[in-house]
CSV table of C-alpha atoms and ligand atoms in Angstrom, one decimal:
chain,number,residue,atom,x,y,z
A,299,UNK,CA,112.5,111.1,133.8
A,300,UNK,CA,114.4,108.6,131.8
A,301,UNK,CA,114.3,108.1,128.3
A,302,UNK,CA,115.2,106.2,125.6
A,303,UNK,CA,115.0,107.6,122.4
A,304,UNK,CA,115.2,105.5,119.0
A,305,UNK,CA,117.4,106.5,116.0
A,306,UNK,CA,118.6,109.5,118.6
A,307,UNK,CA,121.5,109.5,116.3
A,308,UNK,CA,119.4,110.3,113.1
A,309,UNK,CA,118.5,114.1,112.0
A,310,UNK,CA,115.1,114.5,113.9
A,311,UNK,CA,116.3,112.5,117.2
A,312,UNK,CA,119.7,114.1,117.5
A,313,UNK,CA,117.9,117.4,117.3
A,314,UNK,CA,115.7,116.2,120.0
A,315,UNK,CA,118.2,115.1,122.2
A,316,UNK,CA,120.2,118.2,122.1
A,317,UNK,CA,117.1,119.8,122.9
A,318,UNK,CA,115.9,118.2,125.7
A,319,UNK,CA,119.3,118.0,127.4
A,320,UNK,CA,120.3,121.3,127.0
A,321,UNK,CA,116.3,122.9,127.9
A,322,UNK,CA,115.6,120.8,130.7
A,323,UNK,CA,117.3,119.0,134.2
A,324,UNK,CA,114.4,116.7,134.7
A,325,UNK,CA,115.8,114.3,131.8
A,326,UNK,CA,118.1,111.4,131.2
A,327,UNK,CA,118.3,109.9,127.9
A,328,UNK,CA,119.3,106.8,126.3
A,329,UNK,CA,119.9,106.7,122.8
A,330,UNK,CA,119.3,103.7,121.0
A,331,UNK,CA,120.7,102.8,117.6
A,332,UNK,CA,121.7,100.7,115.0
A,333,UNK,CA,123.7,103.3,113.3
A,334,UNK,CA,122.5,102.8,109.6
A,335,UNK,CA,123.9,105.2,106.4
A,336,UNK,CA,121.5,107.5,108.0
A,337,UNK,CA,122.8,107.4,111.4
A,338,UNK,CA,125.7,109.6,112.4
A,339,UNK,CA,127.5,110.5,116.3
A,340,UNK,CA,129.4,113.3,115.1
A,341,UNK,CA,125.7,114.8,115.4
A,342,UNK,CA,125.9,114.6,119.2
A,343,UNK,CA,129.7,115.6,119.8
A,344,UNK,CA,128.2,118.3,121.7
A,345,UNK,CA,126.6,115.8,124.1
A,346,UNK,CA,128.7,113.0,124.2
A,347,UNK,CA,129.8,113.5,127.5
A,348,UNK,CA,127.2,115.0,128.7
A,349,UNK,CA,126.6,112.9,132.7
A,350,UNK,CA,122.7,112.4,131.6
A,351,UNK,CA,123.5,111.1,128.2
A,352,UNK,CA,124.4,107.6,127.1
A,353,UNK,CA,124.6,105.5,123.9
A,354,UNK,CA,123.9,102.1,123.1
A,355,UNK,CA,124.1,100.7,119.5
A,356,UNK,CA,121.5,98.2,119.1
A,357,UNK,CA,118.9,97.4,116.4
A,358,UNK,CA,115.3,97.8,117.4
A,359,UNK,CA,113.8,94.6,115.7
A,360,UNK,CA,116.4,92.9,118.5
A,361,UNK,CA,114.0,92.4,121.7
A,362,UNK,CA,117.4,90.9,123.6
A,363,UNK,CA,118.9,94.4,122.6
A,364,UNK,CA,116.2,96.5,123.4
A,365,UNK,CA,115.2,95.0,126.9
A,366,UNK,CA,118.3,96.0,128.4
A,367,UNK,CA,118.1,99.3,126.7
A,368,UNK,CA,114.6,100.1,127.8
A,369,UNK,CA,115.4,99.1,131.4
A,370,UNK,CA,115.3,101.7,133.8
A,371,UNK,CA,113.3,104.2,131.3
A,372,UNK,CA,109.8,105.6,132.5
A,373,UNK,CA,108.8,106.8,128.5
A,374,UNK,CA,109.9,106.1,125.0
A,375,UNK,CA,110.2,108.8,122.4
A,376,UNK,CA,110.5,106.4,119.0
A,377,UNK,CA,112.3,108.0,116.0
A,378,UNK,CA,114.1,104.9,114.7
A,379,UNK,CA,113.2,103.9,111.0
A,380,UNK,CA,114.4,103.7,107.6
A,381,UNK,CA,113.7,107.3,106.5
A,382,UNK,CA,113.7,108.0,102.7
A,383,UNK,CA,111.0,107.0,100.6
A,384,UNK,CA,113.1,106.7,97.5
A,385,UNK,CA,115.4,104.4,99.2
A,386,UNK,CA,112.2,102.2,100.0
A,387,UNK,CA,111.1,102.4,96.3
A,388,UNK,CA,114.5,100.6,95.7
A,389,UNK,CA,114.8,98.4,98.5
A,390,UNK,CA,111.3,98.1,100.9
A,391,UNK,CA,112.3,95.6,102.5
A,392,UNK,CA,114.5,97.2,105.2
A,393,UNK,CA,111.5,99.8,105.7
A,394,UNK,CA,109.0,96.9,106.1
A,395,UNK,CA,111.7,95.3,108.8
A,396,UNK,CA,112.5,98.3,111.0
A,397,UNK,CA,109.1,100.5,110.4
A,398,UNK,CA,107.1,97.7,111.1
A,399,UNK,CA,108.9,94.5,113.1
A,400,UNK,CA,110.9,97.2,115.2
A,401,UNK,CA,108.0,98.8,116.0
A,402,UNK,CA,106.2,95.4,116.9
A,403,UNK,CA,109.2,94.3,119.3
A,404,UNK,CA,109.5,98.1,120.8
A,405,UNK,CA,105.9,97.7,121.9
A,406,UNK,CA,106.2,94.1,123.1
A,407,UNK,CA,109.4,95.3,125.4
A,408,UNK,CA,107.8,98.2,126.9
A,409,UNK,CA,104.5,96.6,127.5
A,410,UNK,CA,106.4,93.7,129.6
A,411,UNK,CA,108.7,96.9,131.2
A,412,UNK,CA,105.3,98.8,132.2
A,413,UNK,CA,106.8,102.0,130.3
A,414,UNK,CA,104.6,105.2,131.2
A,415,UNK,CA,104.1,106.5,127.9
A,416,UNK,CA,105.6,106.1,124.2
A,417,UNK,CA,105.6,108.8,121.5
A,418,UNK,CA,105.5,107.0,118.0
A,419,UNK,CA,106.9,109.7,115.7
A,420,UNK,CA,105.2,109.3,112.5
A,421,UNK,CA,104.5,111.5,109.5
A,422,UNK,CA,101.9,113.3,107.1
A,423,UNK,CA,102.8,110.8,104.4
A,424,UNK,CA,100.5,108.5,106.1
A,425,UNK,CA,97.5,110.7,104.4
A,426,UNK,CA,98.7,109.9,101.1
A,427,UNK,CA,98.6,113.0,98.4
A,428,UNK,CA,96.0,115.9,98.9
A,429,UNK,CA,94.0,117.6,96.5
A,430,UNK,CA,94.7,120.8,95.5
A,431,UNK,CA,94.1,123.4,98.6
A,432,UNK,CA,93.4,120.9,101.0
A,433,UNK,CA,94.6,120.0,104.3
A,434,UNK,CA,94.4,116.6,106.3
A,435,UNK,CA,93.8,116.6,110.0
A,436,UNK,CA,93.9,114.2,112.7
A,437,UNK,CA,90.8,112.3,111.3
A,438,UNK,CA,91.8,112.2,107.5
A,439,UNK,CA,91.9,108.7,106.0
A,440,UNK,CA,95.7,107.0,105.8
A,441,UNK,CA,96.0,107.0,102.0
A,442,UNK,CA,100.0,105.9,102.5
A,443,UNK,CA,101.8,105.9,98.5
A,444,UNK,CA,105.2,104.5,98.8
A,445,UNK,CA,106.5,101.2,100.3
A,446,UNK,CA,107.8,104.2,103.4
A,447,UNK,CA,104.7,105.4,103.9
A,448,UNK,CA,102.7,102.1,103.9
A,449,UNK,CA,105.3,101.4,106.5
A,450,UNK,CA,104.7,104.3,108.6
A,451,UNK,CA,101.0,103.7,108.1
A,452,UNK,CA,101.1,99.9,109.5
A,453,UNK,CA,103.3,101.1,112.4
A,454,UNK,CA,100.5,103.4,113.4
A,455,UNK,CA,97.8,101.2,113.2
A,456,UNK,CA,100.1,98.6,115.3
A,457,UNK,CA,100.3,101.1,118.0
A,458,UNK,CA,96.9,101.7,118.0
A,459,UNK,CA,96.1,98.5,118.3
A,460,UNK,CA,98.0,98.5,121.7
A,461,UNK,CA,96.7,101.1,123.0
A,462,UNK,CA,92.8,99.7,122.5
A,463,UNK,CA,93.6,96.3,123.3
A,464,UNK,CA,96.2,96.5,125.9
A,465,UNK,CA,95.6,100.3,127.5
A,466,UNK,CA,99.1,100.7,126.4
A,467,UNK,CA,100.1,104.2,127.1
A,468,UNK,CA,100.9,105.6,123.6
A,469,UNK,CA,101.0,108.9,121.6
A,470,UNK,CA,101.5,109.3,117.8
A,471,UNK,CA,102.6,112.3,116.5
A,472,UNK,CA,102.5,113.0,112.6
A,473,UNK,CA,105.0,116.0,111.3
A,474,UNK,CA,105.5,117.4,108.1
A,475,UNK,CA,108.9,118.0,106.2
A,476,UNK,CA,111.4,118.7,108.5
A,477,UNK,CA,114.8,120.5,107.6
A,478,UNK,CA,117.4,122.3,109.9
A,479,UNK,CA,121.3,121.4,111.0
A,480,UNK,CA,122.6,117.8,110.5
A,481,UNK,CA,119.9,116.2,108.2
A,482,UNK,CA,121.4,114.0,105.9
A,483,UNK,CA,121.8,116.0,101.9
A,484,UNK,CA,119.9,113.0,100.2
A,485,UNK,CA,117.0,114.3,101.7
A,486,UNK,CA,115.8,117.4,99.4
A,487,UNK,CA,116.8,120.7,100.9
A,488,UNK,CA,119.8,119.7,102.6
A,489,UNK,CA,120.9,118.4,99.0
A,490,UNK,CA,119.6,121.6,97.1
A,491,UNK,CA,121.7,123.8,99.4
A,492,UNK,CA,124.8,121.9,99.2
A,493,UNK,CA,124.6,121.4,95.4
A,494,UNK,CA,124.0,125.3,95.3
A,495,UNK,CA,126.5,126.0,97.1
A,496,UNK,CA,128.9,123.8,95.0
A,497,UNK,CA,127.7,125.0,91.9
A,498,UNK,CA,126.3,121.8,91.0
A,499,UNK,CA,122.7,121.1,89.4
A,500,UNK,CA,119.5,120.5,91.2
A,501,UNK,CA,117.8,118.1,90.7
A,502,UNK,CA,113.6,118.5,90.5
A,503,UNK,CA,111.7,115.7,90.1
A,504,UNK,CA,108.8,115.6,87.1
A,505,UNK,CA,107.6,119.3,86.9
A,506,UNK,CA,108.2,119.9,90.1
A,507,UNK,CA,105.1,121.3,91.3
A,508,UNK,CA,104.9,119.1,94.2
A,509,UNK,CA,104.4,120.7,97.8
A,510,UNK,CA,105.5,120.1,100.9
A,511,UNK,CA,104.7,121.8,104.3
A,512,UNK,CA,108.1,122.8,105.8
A,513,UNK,CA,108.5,122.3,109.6
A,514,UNK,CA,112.0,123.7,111.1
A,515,UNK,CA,113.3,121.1,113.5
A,516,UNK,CA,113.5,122.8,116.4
A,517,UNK,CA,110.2,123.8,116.4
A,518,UNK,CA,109.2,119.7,115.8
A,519,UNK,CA,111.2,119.0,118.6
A,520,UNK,CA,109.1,121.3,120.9
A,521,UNK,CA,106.0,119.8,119.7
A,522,UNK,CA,107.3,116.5,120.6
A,523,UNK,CA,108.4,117.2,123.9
A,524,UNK,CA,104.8,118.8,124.7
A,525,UNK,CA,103.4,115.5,123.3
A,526,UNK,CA,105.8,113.4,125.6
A,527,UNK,CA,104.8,116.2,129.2
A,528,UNK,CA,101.0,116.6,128.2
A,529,UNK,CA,99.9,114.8,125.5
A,530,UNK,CA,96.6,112.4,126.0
A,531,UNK,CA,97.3,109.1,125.5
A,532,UNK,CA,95.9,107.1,122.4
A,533,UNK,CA,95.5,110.5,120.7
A,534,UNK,CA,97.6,111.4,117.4
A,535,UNK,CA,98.5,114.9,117.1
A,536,UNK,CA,100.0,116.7,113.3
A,537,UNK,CA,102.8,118.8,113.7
A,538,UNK,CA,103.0,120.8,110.7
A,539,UNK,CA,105.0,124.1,109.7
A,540,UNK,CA,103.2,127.7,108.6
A,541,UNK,CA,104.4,127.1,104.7
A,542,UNK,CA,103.4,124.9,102.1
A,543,UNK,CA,105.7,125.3,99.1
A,544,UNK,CA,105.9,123.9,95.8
A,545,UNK,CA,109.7,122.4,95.1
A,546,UNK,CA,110.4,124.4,92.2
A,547,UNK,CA,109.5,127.6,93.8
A,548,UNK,CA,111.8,126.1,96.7
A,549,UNK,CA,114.2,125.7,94.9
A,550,UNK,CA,114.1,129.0,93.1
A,551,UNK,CA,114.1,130.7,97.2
A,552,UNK,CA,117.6,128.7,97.6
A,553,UNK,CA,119.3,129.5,94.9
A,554,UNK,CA,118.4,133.5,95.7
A,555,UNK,CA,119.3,132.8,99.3
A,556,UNK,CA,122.6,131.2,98.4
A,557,UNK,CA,123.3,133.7,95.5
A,558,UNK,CA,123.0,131.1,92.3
A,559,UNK,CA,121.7,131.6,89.3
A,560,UNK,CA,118.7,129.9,88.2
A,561,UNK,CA,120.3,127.8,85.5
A,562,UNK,CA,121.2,125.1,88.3
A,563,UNK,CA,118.0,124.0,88.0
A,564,UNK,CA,117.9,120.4,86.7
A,565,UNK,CA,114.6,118.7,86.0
A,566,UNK,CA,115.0,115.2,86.5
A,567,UNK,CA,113.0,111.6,85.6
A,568,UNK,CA,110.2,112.0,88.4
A,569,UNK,CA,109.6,109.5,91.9
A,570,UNK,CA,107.7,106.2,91.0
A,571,UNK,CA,104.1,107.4,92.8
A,572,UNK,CA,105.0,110.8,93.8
A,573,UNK,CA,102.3,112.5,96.3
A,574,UNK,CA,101.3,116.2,94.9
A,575,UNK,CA,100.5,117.7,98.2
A,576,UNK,CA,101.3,117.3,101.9
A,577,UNK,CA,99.6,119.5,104.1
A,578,UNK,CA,98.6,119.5,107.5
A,579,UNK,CA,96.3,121.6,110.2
A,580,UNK,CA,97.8,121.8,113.6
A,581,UNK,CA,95.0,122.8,115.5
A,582,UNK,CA,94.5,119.9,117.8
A,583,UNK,CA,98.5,120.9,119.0
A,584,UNK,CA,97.6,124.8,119.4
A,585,UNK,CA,94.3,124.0,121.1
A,586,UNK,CA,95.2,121.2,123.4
A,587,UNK,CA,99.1,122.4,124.0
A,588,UNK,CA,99.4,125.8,123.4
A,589,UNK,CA,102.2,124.6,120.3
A,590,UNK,CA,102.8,126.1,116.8
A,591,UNK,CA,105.8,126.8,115.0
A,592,UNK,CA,107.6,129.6,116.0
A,593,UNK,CA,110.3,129.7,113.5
A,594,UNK,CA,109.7,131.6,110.1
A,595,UNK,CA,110.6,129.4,106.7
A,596,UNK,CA,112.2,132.6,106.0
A,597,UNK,CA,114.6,132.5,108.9
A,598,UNK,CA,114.8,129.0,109.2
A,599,UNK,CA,116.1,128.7,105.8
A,600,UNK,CA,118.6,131.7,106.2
A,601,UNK,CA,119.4,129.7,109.6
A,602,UNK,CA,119.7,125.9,107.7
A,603,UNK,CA,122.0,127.8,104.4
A,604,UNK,CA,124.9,129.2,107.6
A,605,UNK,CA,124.2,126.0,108.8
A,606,UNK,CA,125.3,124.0,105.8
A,607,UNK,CA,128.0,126.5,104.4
A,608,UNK,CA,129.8,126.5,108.1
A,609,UNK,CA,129.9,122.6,108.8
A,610,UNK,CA,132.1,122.0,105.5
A,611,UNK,CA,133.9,119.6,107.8
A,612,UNK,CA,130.2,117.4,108.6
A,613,UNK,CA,129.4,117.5,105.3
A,614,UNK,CA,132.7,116.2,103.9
A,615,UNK,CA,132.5,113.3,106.1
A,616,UNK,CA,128.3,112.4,105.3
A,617,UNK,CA,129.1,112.7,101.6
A,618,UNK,CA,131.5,109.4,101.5
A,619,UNK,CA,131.3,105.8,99.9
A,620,UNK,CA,128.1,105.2,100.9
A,621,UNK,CA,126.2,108.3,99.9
A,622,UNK,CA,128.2,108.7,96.8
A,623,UNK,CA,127.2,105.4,95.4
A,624,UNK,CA,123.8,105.5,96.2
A,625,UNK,CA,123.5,109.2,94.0
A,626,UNK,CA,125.2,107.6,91.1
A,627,UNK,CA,122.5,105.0,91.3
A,628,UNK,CA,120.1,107.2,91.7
A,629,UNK,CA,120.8,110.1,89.4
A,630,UNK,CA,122.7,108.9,86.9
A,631,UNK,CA,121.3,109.0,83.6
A,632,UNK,CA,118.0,110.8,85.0
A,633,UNK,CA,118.1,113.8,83.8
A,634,UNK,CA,115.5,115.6,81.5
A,635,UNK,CA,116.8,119.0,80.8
A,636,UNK,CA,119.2,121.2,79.2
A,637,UNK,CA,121.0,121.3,82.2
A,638,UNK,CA,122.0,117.5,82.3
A,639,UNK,CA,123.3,116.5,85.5
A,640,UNK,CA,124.8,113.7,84.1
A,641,UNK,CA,126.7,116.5,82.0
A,642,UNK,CA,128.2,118.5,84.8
A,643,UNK,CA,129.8,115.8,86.0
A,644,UNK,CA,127.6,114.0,87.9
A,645,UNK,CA,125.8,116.3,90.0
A,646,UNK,CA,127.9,115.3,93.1
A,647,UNK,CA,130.9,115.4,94.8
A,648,UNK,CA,133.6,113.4,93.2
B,728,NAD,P1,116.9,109.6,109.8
B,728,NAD,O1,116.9,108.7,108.6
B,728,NAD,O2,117.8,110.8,109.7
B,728,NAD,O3,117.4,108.8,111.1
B,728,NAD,C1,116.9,107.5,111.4
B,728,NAD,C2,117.7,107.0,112.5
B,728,NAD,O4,117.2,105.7,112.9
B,728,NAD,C3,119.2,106.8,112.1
B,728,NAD,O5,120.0,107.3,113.2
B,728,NAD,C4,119.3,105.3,112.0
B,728,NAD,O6,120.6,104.8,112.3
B,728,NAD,C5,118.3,104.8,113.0
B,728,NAD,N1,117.8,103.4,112.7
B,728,NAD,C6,117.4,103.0,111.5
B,728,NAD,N2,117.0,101.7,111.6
B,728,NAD,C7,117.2,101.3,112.9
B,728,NAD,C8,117.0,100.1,113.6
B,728,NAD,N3,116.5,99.0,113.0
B,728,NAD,N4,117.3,100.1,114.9
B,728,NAD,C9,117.8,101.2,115.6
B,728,NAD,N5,118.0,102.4,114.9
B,728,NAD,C10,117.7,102.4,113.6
B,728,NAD,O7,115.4,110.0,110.0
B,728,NAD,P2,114.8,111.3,110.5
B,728,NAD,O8,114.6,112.2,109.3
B,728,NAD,O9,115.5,111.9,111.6
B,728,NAD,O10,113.3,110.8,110.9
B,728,NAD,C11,113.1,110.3,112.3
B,728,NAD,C12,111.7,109.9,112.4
B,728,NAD,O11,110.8,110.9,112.1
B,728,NAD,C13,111.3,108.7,111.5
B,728,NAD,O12,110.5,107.8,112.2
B,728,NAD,C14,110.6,109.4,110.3
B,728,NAD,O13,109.6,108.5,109.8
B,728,NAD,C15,109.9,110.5,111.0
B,728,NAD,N6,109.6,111.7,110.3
B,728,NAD,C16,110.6,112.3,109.6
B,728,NAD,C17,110.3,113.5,108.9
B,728,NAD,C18,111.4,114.3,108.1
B,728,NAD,O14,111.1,115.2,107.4
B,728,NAD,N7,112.6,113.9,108.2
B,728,NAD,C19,109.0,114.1,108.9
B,728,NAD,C20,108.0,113.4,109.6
B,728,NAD,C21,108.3,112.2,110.3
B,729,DAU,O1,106.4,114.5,104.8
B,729,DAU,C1,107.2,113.9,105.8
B,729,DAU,C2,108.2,113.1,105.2
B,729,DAU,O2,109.2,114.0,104.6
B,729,DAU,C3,109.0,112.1,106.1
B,729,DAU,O3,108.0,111.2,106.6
B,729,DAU,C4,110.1,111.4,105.4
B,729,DAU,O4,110.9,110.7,106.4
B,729,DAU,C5,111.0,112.5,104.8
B,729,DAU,O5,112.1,111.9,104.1
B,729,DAU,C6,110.3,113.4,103.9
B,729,DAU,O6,109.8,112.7,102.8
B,729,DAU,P1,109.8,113.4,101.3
B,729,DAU,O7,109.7,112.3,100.3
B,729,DAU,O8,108.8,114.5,101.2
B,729,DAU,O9,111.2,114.0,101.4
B,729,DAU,P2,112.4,114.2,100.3
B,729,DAU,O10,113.4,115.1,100.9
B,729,DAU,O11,112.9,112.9,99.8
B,729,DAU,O12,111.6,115.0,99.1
B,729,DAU,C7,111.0,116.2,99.3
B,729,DAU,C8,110.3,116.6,98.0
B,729,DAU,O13,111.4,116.9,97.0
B,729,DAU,C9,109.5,115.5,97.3
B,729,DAU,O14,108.4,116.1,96.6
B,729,DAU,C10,110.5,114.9,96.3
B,729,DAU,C11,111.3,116.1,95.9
B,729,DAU,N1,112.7,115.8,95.4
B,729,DAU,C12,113.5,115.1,96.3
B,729,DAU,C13,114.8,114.8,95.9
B,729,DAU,C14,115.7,113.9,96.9
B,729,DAU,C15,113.2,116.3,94.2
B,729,DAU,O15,112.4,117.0,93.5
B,729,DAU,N2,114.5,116.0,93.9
B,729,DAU,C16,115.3,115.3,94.7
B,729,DAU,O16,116.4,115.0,94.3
């Protein structure tokens, strides 16, 4: 089977197509993408020339770009989207474009190419915050918070809509925090370990009692490729890890794991509309494809910290011009505690 795969060169869809390459002889793949701050080849030099692996830069709100792209492909595995919800709290507009138009014009294509199935990879911020305790499952209400999550939210109920009205032959899956090699350190953990390990403060937003449900990557990427072999079509499926985990006490785990003292910790002016809780139940996965997570937060984390402390070479190149500015826009002059960012120097590399 061919396929393409959106934002392949992103954290999650990198992942993937290492995965599916190296697991598997029955695919190609085609990786689609427009190579945003967010998207990186140096994540796939271990694929690059691999003979059933090619790359086309192309943005997906582009039908004349996509067409060509799609040609050929039996499914679609769709990853492609502007990630970050505090990038989208400054700027929605580039979530509205490519969460939404791109996933309007992706449809469009592969209805007119007679695709065989699409996975729409969404996520639990779709439910919107959860009460203390609680858990949302396939059914729960979309609730969506930020201008990412709307996003996320209207691309859902696009593909839906396809599926109802045209039989299109789609899947949606919903994960929950991922982290592992290669994510991008804006997103939290990757930029609590590097920080630790530089000695530099961080940063917790508002009190920090927030939870998220970590899911290692690997073990999203098996739940999406049991989605993509078995999944029924028109049904959404959660893809959650075992461990919900409140930031601080996160954050307090790292700084043990990477040998830092606790005074790192640097409580910072909290997100606009910040969900409590994420949380999901995973059932309908276990029951209907024999998936759960498989890796423990424990070792994934001990796994993620080697990670990060042995691609020095990654790191120095993802922490340029780009993501420098953005985290002096972001954190300067944020901070709320004793242990200023702003005081240390910034907070990040220099
Ligand atoms: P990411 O930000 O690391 O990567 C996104 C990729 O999409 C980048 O390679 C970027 O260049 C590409 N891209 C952006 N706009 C594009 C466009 N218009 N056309 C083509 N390519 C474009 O994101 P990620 O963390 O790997 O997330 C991948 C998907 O998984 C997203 O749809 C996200 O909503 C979803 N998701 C992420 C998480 C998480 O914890 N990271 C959890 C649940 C769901
Ligand atoms: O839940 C799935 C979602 O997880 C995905 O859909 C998104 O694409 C992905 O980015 C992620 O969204 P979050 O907003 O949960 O991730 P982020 O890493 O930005 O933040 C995780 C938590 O940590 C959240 O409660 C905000 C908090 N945080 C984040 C940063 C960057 C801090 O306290 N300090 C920080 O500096």
């Amino acid at each position: 089977m061919k396929i393409l795969v959106t934002g392949g060169a992103g954290f999650i869809g990198s992942n993937f197509i290492s995965h599916v390459l190296g697991l598997s002889q029955d695919y190609a793949v085609v990786n689609f993408d427009k190579l945003t701050y967010a998207g990186n080849l140096a994540n796939l030099d271990s694929i690059a020339n691999h003979p059933r692996y090619t790359f086309i830069k192309g943005d997906i709100c582009n039908p004349a770009a996509v067409e060509p792209a799609m040609a050929g492909c039996q499914a679609v595995v769709h990853f492609a989207a502007e990630s970050h919800v505090d990038r989208s709290i400054y700027e929605p507009a580039p979530a509205m474009e490519t969460n939404v138009t791109g996933t309007f014009v992706l449809l469009q294509v592969a209805r007119k190419l007679h695709i065989k199935k699409l996975v729409h990879i969404s996520s639990d911020e779709v439910y919107g915050d959860l009460p203390p305790g609680a858990f949302a499952d396939e059914n729960s209400p979309l609730r969506p918070s930020s201008p990412y999550s709307a996003s996320k939210a209207s691309s859902d109920l696009i593909v839906g809509s396809y599926v109802r009205t045209f039989d299109f032959p789609a899947v949606i899956t919903r994960a929950s925090n991922n982290y592992g090699p290669f994510q991008f350190p804006e997103k939290f953990l990757p930029l609590l370990i590097s920080n630790a390990l530089d000695d530099k403060p961080l940063p917790i937003y508002g009190d920090g009692k927030q939870e998220r449900n970590w899911l290692h990557v690997t073990d999203h990427c098996r739940g999406i490729l049991a989605v993509l072999e078995r999944g029924r079509i028109g049904e959404v499926y959660n893809i959650g890890g075992q461990d919900v985990v409140e930031n601080l006490s996160m954050a307090r785990r790292l700084l043990r794991a990477t040998g830092k003292t606790e005074s790192l910790i640097s409580y910072v002016q909290d997100r606009p509309g910040h969900d409590r809780r994420y949380a999901l139940t995973c059932e309908k996965m276990e029951r209907e494809l024999g998936w759960k997570p498989a890796i423990s937060l424990e070792e994934g984390l001990r796994q993620t910290i080697e990670w990060y402390r042995a691609n020095t070479k990654w790191m120095a190149a993802v922490r340029g011009g780009e993501y420098l500015a953005y985290y002096q826009k972001h954190y300067a002059n944020r901070d709320r505690s004793r242990h200023a960012i702003k005081e240390s120097g910034g907070g990040f590399p220099s």
